[in-house]
């Protein structure tokens, strides 16, 4: 297997169309006056997919990466039989991100967040001395922890205490990975706030979330997997959303595939779902509002506590920003669904019965939206449908294993002192 060469690309500001060079970790166009995402424009307009031994980097032509890290896996797409038959669908394709060796799926963190982590970390220079900072509600932290531990990349994670059970691993992690937490009762937004305080120190640099082209283009490998397997761009794309970044990435991948020219010219209709009662993007979309509607902090925290799919509890998603989810939904004539815990649980049981493996709550939310769409006649029985199963196979992976859990080195209050945070997190890495 040959090493990959750094991918050739430029960056483009969505709001203005200005094209410019990536300085290495550019997250936005500083000359743009309005909030806007930037996109990678790849020199190669037709993607050449490498062999499976490259893992995620089989899609390296359309990933903004400088190198290849060890241990990656790509999403696996297959044509559904059992679930499709149950729903009466003739052309349902499942893109599975997780652990299910029977179909060739080997993501050991069991989540599509691995697609982000292997892309983001490979965008960084090999000799980067600063510490990467990632805030997460759980799955993202587990993915970045695995990638950084396996590849000796310094990482500071910020996670709510209530979500620490998501930080399970097959074996102890490399000490280059450290965890801080916000106290009990905090949510993903509190973890983000804590991470922004740590970033006041020059020792650290921000992963960037949705603003990082490597994160979005890593996620878009789900669509690249589907389209290069099916041979055409699907008519519908189903996924659960917390930040909406995966759906934005799907839209961007769709645009590149149209430009490629070999897979058709249609635009996938984005069919995204939130877990009720935490549905801020559903509410904003229903009101046809680019701006998120007011959502009182305490109510948001309570709603986030109620939902099964904790990973979908982002209070400040990239929704209204230029190139964000609002634009993606408008461009694709998309829809947003609200799904209850009970509906998602039922969908998860159905998937296990019909497809043979367990799936995460968020993936259950996505499947429940598909079931609703079928019941309401919103998708044609012969339409080409992509269902993005964003996580699964955890129960399968954990069978017979003694797991190791990452414990926080420090826990802070929901109103932490900036100087205290900076001094303490710097000390964590000075001990190394």
Short mmCIF file of N, CA and C in Angstrom, two decimals, residues 150-296:
data_model
loop_
_atom_site.label_atom_id
_atom_site.label_comp_id
_atom_site.label_asym_id
_atom_site.label_seq_id
_atom_site.Cartn_x
_atom_site.Cartn_y
_atom_site.Cartn_z
N UNK A 150 -3.94 6.24 19.29
CA UNK A 150 -3.26 5.29 18.39
C UNK A 150 -2.15 5.95 17.58
N UNK A 151 -2.27 7.28 17.37
CA UNK A 151 -1.31 7.96 16.50
C UNK A 151 -0.46 9.00 17.24
N UNK A 152 -0.49 8.94 18.58
CA UNK A 152 0.35 9.79 19.43
C UNK A 152 0.18 11.29 19.16
N UNK A 153 -1.09 11.71 19.10
CA UNK A 153 -1.42 13.12 18.87
C UNK A 153 -1.99 13.68 20.18
N UNK A 154 -1.45 14.82 20.64
CA UNK A 154 -1.90 15.40 21.91
C UNK A 154 -3.33 15.94 21.78
N UNK A 155 -4.18 15.57 22.76
CA UNK A 155 -5.60 15.89 22.69
C UNK A 155 -6.16 16.24 24.06
N UNK A 156 -6.94 17.33 24.12
CA UNK A 156 -7.71 17.68 25.31
C UNK A 156 -9.19 17.57 24.97
N UNK A 157 -9.90 16.70 25.68
CA UNK A 157 -11.34 16.51 25.48
C UNK A 157 -12.11 17.24 26.56
N UNK A 158 -13.26 17.81 26.19
CA UNK A 158 -14.17 18.42 27.15
C UNK A 158 -15.55 17.79 26.96
N UNK A 159 -16.05 17.13 28.02
CA UNK A 159 -17.29 16.34 27.92
C UNK A 159 -18.14 16.58 29.18
N UNK A 160 -19.46 16.64 29.05
CA UNK A 160 -20.30 16.75 30.26
C UNK A 160 -20.17 15.50 31.13
N UNK A 161 -20.17 15.68 32.45
CA UNK A 161 -20.09 14.54 33.38
C UNK A 161 -21.19 13.51 33.10
N UNK A 162 -22.38 14.00 32.75
CA UNK A 162 -23.52 13.10 32.51
C UNK A 162 -23.30 12.18 31.30
N UNK A 163 -22.30 12.48 30.48
CA UNK A 163 -22.07 11.70 29.25
C UNK A 163 -20.80 10.85 29.31
N UNK A 164 -20.18 10.76 30.48
CA UNK A 164 -18.89 10.07 30.56
C UNK A 164 -18.98 8.57 30.28
N UNK A 165 -20.18 8.00 30.40
CA UNK A 165 -20.30 6.56 30.11
C UNK A 165 -20.06 6.25 28.64
N UNK A 166 -20.01 7.30 27.80
CA UNK A 166 -19.74 7.09 26.37
C UNK A 166 -18.24 6.90 26.10
N UNK A 167 -17.41 7.14 27.12
CA UNK A 167 -15.96 7.10 26.89
C UNK A 167 -15.36 5.74 27.27
N UNK A 168 -15.86 4.70 26.60
CA UNK A 168 -15.38 3.33 26.81
C UNK A 168 -14.39 2.96 25.69
N UNK A 169 -13.42 2.13 26.06
CA UNK A 169 -12.39 1.72 25.10
C UNK A 169 -11.99 0.28 25.35
N UNK A 170 -11.44 -0.31 24.32
CA UNK A 170 -11.02 -1.71 24.42
C UNK A 170 -9.80 -1.86 25.31
N UNK A 171 -8.97 -0.82 25.32
CA UNK A 171 -7.74 -0.87 26.14
C UNK A 171 -7.41 0.53 26.64
N UNK A 172 -6.55 0.65 27.66
CA UNK A 172 -6.19 1.98 28.17
C UNK A 172 -5.59 2.85 27.07
N UNK A 173 -5.83 4.15 27.19
CA UNK A 173 -5.38 5.09 26.17
C UNK A 173 -3.97 5.61 26.46
N UNK A 174 -3.33 6.05 25.42
CA UNK A 174 -2.06 6.75 25.49
C UNK A 174 -2.25 8.00 26.36
N UNK A 175 -1.33 8.31 27.29
CA UNK A 175 -1.50 9.49 28.16
C UNK A 175 -1.47 10.83 27.41
N UNK A 176 -1.23 10.82 26.11
CA UNK A 176 -1.30 12.07 25.33
C UNK A 176 -2.74 12.57 25.24
N UNK A 177 -3.71 11.72 25.62
CA UNK A 177 -5.14 12.09 25.62
C UNK A 177 -5.58 12.41 27.05
N UNK A 178 -6.08 13.64 27.26
CA UNK A 178 -6.56 14.06 28.59
C UNK A 178 -8.03 14.48 28.48
N UNK A 179 -8.75 14.29 29.59
CA UNK A 179 -10.18 14.62 29.62
C UNK A 179 -10.48 15.59 30.76
N UNK A 180 -11.24 16.66 30.43
CA UNK A 180 -11.82 17.52 31.46
C UNK A 180 -13.34 17.45 31.30
N UNK A 181 -14.07 17.71 32.39
CA UNK A 181 -15.53 17.58 32.35
C UNK A 181 -16.18 18.77 33.03
N UNK A 182 -17.41 19.09 32.60
CA UNK A 182 -18.22 20.06 33.33
C UNK A 182 -19.15 19.26 34.23
N UNK A 183 -19.44 19.79 35.39
CA UNK A 183 -20.11 19.04 36.45
C UNK A 183 -21.49 18.52 36.05
N UNK A 184 -22.01 17.66 36.89
CA UNK A 184 -23.32 17.04 36.69
C UNK A 184 -24.38 18.11 36.42
N UNK A 185 -25.28 17.85 35.48
CA UNK A 185 -26.32 18.81 35.14
C UNK A 185 -25.96 19.65 33.92
N UNK A 186 -24.68 19.61 33.54
CA UNK A 186 -24.25 20.35 32.35
C UNK A 186 -24.54 19.56 31.08
N UNK A 187 -24.54 20.25 29.95
CA UNK A 187 -24.77 19.58 28.67
C UNK A 187 -23.66 19.91 27.68
N UNK A 188 -23.87 19.53 26.44
CA UNK A 188 -22.86 19.72 25.39
C UNK A 188 -22.44 21.18 25.29
N UNK A 189 -23.39 22.11 25.39
CA UNK A 189 -23.07 23.53 25.29
C UNK A 189 -22.14 23.96 26.43
N UNK A 190 -22.34 23.40 27.62
CA UNK A 190 -21.45 23.70 28.75
C UNK A 190 -20.05 23.17 28.49
N UNK A 191 -19.97 22.00 27.86
CA UNK A 191 -18.66 21.41 27.52
C UNK A 191 -17.94 22.28 26.48
N UNK A 192 -18.70 22.82 25.53
CA UNK A 192 -18.12 23.73 24.53
C UNK A 192 -17.57 24.97 25.22
N UNK A 193 -18.36 25.53 26.14
CA UNK A 193 -17.93 26.75 26.86
C UNK A 193 -16.63 26.48 27.63
N UNK A 194 -16.56 25.34 28.29
CA UNK A 194 -15.35 24.97 29.04
C UNK A 194 -14.15 24.88 28.10
N UNK A 195 -14.36 24.30 26.93
CA UNK A 195 -13.25 24.16 25.97
C UNK A 195 -12.78 25.53 25.46
N UNK A 196 -13.72 26.48 25.31
CA UNK A 196 -13.32 27.82 24.82
C UNK A 196 -12.42 28.52 25.85
N UNK A 197 -12.64 28.24 27.13
CA UNK A 197 -11.77 28.83 28.16
C UNK A 197 -10.36 28.24 28.06
N UNK A 198 -10.27 26.93 27.86
CA UNK A 198 -8.96 26.30 27.70
C UNK A 198 -8.21 26.88 26.51
N UNK A 199 -8.97 27.22 25.46
CA UNK A 199 -8.36 27.73 24.23
C UNK A 199 -7.78 29.14 24.37
N UNK A 200 -8.00 29.77 25.53
CA UNK A 200 -7.37 31.07 25.79
C UNK A 200 -5.85 30.91 25.91
N UNK A 201 -5.41 29.69 26.16
CA UNK A 201 -3.98 29.40 26.27
C UNK A 201 -3.38 29.10 24.90
N UNK A 202 -2.19 29.65 24.60
CA UNK A 202 -1.55 29.37 23.30
C UNK A 202 -1.07 27.92 23.15
N UNK A 203 -1.12 27.16 24.25
CA UNK A 203 -0.72 25.74 24.17
C UNK A 203 -1.72 24.91 23.37
N UNK A 204 -2.94 25.45 23.19
CA UNK A 204 -4.03 24.67 22.61
C UNK A 204 -4.52 25.27 21.29
N UNK A 205 -5.09 24.43 20.45
CA UNK A 205 -5.75 24.94 19.24
C UNK A 205 -7.08 24.22 19.03
N UNK A 206 -8.01 24.94 18.42
CA UNK A 206 -9.40 24.51 18.33
C UNK A 206 -9.63 23.58 17.14
N UNK A 207 -10.27 22.46 17.41
CA UNK A 207 -10.65 21.56 16.31
C UNK A 207 -11.58 22.26 15.33
N UNK A 208 -12.51 23.07 15.83
CA UNK A 208 -13.30 23.94 14.95
C UNK A 208 -14.70 23.48 14.64
N UNK A 209 -15.05 22.22 14.98
CA UNK A 209 -16.41 21.75 14.73
C UNK A 209 -16.80 21.84 13.27
N UNK A 210 -18.01 22.31 13.02
CA UNK A 210 -18.55 22.38 11.66
C UNK A 210 -17.72 23.28 10.76
N UNK A 211 -16.99 24.23 11.34
CA UNK A 211 -16.19 25.16 10.52
C UNK A 211 -14.96 24.49 9.91
N UNK A 212 -14.59 23.34 10.44
CA UNK A 212 -13.40 22.64 9.94
C UNK A 212 -13.78 21.82 8.70
N UNK A 213 -13.22 22.19 7.55
CA UNK A 213 -13.56 21.46 6.31
C UNK A 213 -13.22 19.98 6.41
N UNK A 214 -12.21 19.65 7.21
CA UNK A 214 -11.83 18.24 7.35
C UNK A 214 -12.90 17.45 8.08
N UNK A 215 -13.58 18.10 9.03
CA UNK A 215 -14.66 17.41 9.74
C UNK A 215 -15.80 17.12 8.78
N UNK A 216 -16.24 18.12 8.04
CA UNK A 216 -17.38 17.93 7.14
C UNK A 216 -17.02 16.97 6.00
N UNK A 217 -15.84 17.11 5.44
CA UNK A 217 -15.49 16.24 4.31
C UNK A 217 -15.21 14.81 4.76
N UNK A 218 -14.80 14.64 6.01
CA UNK A 218 -14.70 13.29 6.57
C UNK A 218 -16.08 12.66 6.65
N UNK A 219 -17.05 13.44 7.15
CA UNK A 219 -18.43 12.95 7.24
C UNK A 219 -19.03 12.67 5.86
N UNK A 220 -18.63 13.44 4.87
CA UNK A 220 -19.24 13.27 3.54
C UNK A 220 -18.81 11.96 2.89
N UNK A 221 -17.85 11.25 3.50
CA UNK A 221 -17.47 9.93 2.96
C UNK A 221 -18.63 8.95 3.05
N UNK A 222 -19.62 9.24 3.92
CA UNK A 222 -20.81 8.38 3.96
C UNK A 222 -21.53 8.42 2.61
N UNK A 223 -21.66 9.62 2.06
CA UNK A 223 -22.31 9.79 0.75
C UNK A 223 -21.41 9.26 -0.37
N UNK A 224 -20.10 9.48 -0.24
CA UNK A 224 -19.18 8.96 -1.26
C UNK A 224 -19.25 7.43 -1.29
N UNK A 225 -19.34 6.82 -0.11
CA UNK A 225 -19.48 5.36 -0.03
C UNK A 225 -20.77 4.92 -0.72
N UNK A 226 -21.87 5.60 -0.40
CA UNK A 226 -23.16 5.22 -0.98
C UNK A 226 -23.16 5.36 -2.49
N UNK A 227 -22.75 6.51 -2.97
CA UNK A 227 -22.86 6.79 -4.41
C UNK A 227 -21.92 5.90 -5.23
N UNK A 228 -20.69 5.69 -4.74
CA UNK A 228 -19.76 4.86 -5.52
C UNK A 228 -20.15 3.38 -5.45
N UNK A 229 -20.93 3.00 -4.43
CA UNK A 229 -21.43 1.62 -4.34
C UNK A 229 -22.68 1.44 -5.21
N UNK A 230 -23.62 2.38 -5.08
CA UNK A 230 -24.89 2.28 -5.83
C UNK A 230 -24.66 2.56 -7.32
N UNK A 231 -23.76 3.51 -7.59
CA UNK A 231 -23.52 3.91 -8.98
C UNK A 231 -24.33 5.13 -9.38
N UNK A 232 -25.09 5.70 -8.46
CA UNK A 232 -25.86 6.91 -8.74
C UNK A 232 -26.10 7.68 -7.44
N UNK A 233 -26.42 8.96 -7.59
CA UNK A 233 -26.76 9.79 -6.44
C UNK A 233 -28.18 9.43 -6.01
N UNK A 234 -28.41 9.14 -4.72
CA UNK A 234 -29.76 8.78 -4.28
C UNK A 234 -30.76 9.93 -4.43
N UNK A 235 -32.04 9.57 -4.34
CA UNK A 235 -33.10 10.59 -4.38
C UNK A 235 -33.31 11.20 -2.99
N UNK A 236 -33.17 10.37 -1.96
CA UNK A 236 -33.43 10.82 -0.58
C UNK A 236 -32.28 10.41 0.33
N UNK A 237 -32.01 11.27 1.30
CA UNK A 237 -30.95 11.02 2.28
C UNK A 237 -31.54 11.19 3.68
N UNK A 238 -31.53 10.14 4.50
CA UNK A 238 -32.09 10.19 5.85
C UNK A 238 -30.97 10.15 6.90
N UNK A 239 -31.05 11.08 7.86
CA UNK A 239 -30.08 11.10 8.96
C UNK A 239 -30.65 11.86 10.15
N UNK A 240 -30.27 11.45 11.36
CA UNK A 240 -30.59 12.24 12.56
C UNK A 240 -29.57 13.35 12.69
N UNK A 241 -29.99 14.51 13.24
CA UNK A 241 -29.07 15.65 13.35
C UNK A 241 -29.09 16.26 14.75
N UNK A 242 -27.87 16.60 15.21
CA UNK A 242 -27.73 17.35 16.45
C UNK A 242 -27.22 18.73 16.12
N UNK A 243 -26.13 18.76 15.35
CA UNK A 243 -25.59 20.02 14.85
C UNK A 243 -26.01 20.23 13.40
N UNK A 244 -26.32 19.14 12.71
CA UNK A 244 -26.65 19.22 11.28
C UNK A 244 -25.42 19.15 10.39
N UNK A 245 -24.23 19.03 11.01
CA UNK A 245 -22.99 19.04 10.22
C UNK A 245 -22.92 17.88 9.23
N UNK A 246 -23.41 16.71 9.64
CA UNK A 246 -23.39 15.55 8.74
C UNK A 246 -24.27 15.76 7.53
N UNK A 247 -25.41 16.42 7.72
CA UNK A 247 -26.32 16.69 6.59
C UNK A 247 -25.74 17.77 5.67
N UNK A 248 -25.07 18.77 6.26
CA UNK A 248 -24.39 19.79 5.45
C UNK A 248 -23.32 19.10 4.60
N UNK A 249 -22.57 18.20 5.24
CA UNK A 249 -21.51 17.45 4.55
C UNK A 249 -22.08 16.61 3.42
N UNK A 250 -23.25 16.01 3.65
CA UNK A 250 -23.90 15.19 2.61
C UNK A 250 -24.25 16.05 1.40
N UNK A 251 -24.77 17.24 1.64
CA UNK A 251 -25.12 18.19 0.56
C UNK A 251 -23.86 18.59 -0.21
N UNK A 252 -22.78 18.89 0.52
CA UNK A 252 -21.53 19.29 -0.15
C UNK A 252 -20.97 18.14 -0.98
N UNK A 253 -21.03 16.91 -0.44
CA UNK A 253 -20.57 15.75 -1.19
C UNK A 253 -21.40 15.55 -2.45
N UNK A 254 -22.70 15.76 -2.32
CA UNK A 254 -23.64 15.66 -3.45
C UNK A 254 -23.23 16.63 -4.57
N UNK A 255 -22.89 17.87 -4.19
CA UNK A 255 -22.49 18.87 -5.19
C UNK A 255 -21.21 18.45 -5.92
N UNK A 256 -20.25 17.88 -5.18
CA UNK A 256 -19.00 17.43 -5.81
C UNK A 256 -19.28 16.26 -6.76
N UNK A 257 -20.18 15.38 -6.35
CA UNK A 257 -20.50 14.21 -7.18
C UNK A 257 -21.23 14.63 -8.47
N UNK A 258 -22.04 15.67 -8.39
CA UNK A 258 -22.69 16.20 -9.60
C UNK A 258 -21.63 16.75 -10.55
N UNK A 259 -20.64 17.43 -9.98
CA UNK A 259 -19.55 17.99 -10.80
C UNK A 259 -18.69 16.87 -11.40
N UNK A 260 -18.55 15.77 -10.67
CA UNK A 260 -17.82 14.59 -11.17
C UNK A 260 -18.46 14.12 -12.48
N UNK A 261 -19.80 14.10 -12.51
CA UNK A 261 -20.52 13.84 -13.76
C UNK A 261 -20.84 12.38 -14.07
N UNK A 262 -20.30 11.44 -13.29
CA UNK A 262 -20.51 10.02 -13.62
C UNK A 262 -21.68 9.39 -12.87
N UNK A 263 -22.29 10.13 -11.95
CA UNK A 263 -23.29 9.53 -11.06
C UNK A 263 -24.67 10.19 -11.15
N UNK A 264 -24.87 10.97 -12.19
CA UNK A 264 -26.14 11.66 -12.36
C UNK A 264 -26.07 13.10 -11.86
N UNK A 265 -27.17 13.83 -12.07
CA UNK A 265 -27.19 15.26 -11.74
C UNK A 265 -28.26 15.60 -10.71
N UNK A 266 -28.84 14.58 -10.06
CA UNK A 266 -29.92 14.92 -9.12
C UNK A 266 -29.39 15.39 -7.77
N UNK A 267 -30.22 16.14 -7.07
CA UNK A 267 -29.90 16.62 -5.73
C UNK A 267 -30.69 15.78 -4.73
N UNK A 268 -29.99 15.13 -3.81
CA UNK A 268 -30.67 14.34 -2.79
C UNK A 268 -31.51 15.25 -1.91
N UNK A 269 -32.73 14.83 -1.64
CA UNK A 269 -33.58 15.55 -0.70
C UNK A 269 -33.14 15.17 0.71
N UNK A 270 -32.68 16.15 1.48
CA UNK A 270 -32.23 15.89 2.84
C UNK A 270 -33.44 15.69 3.76
N UNK A 271 -33.54 14.53 4.38
CA UNK A 271 -34.63 14.19 5.29
C UNK A 271 -33.99 13.98 6.67
N UNK A 272 -33.98 15.04 7.48
CA UNK A 272 -33.26 14.97 8.75
C UNK A 272 -34.22 14.98 9.93
N UNK A 273 -33.75 14.45 11.06
CA UNK A 273 -34.65 14.27 12.20
C UNK A 273 -33.99 14.64 13.51
N UNK A 274 -34.81 15.19 14.41
CA UNK A 274 -34.36 15.48 15.77
C UNK A 274 -35.16 14.63 16.77
N UNK A 275 -34.59 14.47 17.97
CA UNK A 275 -35.19 13.65 19.02
C UNK A 275 -36.00 14.54 19.95
N UNK A 276 -37.34 14.43 19.89
CA UNK A 276 -38.22 15.25 20.73
C UNK A 276 -38.08 14.83 22.20
N UNK A 277 -38.12 15.79 23.14
CA UNK A 277 -38.53 17.19 22.97
C UNK A 277 -37.41 18.16 22.60
N UNK A 278 -36.17 17.68 22.35
CA UNK A 278 -35.08 18.60 22.01
C UNK A 278 -35.06 18.81 20.49
N UNK A 279 -35.84 19.80 20.02
CA UNK A 279 -36.01 19.96 18.56
C UNK A 279 -35.85 21.41 18.09
N UNK A 280 -34.78 22.12 18.46
CA UNK A 280 -34.66 23.53 18.08
C UNK A 280 -34.59 23.77 16.56
N UNK A 281 -33.94 22.86 15.83
CA UNK A 281 -33.86 23.06 14.37
C UNK A 281 -35.18 22.70 13.69
N UNK A 282 -35.87 21.71 14.21
CA UNK A 282 -37.22 21.38 13.72
C UNK A 282 -38.14 22.58 13.88
N UNK A 283 -38.08 23.24 15.05
CA UNK A 283 -38.93 24.40 15.31
C UNK A 283 -38.59 25.57 14.39
N UNK A 284 -37.29 25.82 14.22
CA UNK A 284 -36.87 26.94 13.36
C UNK A 284 -37.26 26.69 11.90
N UNK A 285 -37.06 25.47 11.45
CA UNK A 285 -37.39 25.13 10.06
C UNK A 285 -38.89 25.22 9.81
N UNK A 286 -39.66 24.74 10.79
CA UNK A 286 -41.12 24.79 10.66
C UNK A 286 -41.61 26.24 10.58
N UNK A 287 -40.89 27.14 11.26
CA UNK A 287 -41.24 28.57 11.23
C UNK A 287 -40.61 29.29 10.04
N UNK A 288 -39.91 28.52 9.19
CA UNK A 288 -39.17 29.06 8.05
C UNK A 288 -38.26 30.21 8.49
N UNK A 289 -37.56 29.98 9.59
CA UNK A 289 -36.69 31.00 10.15
C UNK A 289 -35.23 30.59 9.99
N UNK A 290 -34.43 31.46 9.39
CA UNK A 290 -32.99 31.19 9.31
C UNK A 290 -32.37 31.26 10.70
N UNK A 291 -32.93 32.13 11.53
CA UNK A 291 -32.44 32.26 12.90
C UNK A 291 -33.07 31.19 13.78
N UNK A 292 -32.28 30.66 14.71
CA UNK A 292 -32.83 29.75 15.70
C UNK A 292 -33.81 30.54 16.58
N UNK A 293 -34.88 29.90 17.00
CA UNK A 293 -35.85 30.56 17.86
C UNK A 293 -35.32 30.59 19.30
N UNK A 294 -35.81 31.50 20.15
CA UNK A 294 -35.35 31.54 21.54
C UNK A 294 -35.55 30.18 22.22
N UNK A 295 -34.55 29.76 22.99
CA UNK A 295 -34.60 28.47 23.68
C UNK A 295 -33.92 28.68 25.03
N UNK A 296 -34.73 28.80 26.06
CA UNK A 296 -34.23 29.11 27.40
C UNK A 296 -33.27 28.02 27.89
#
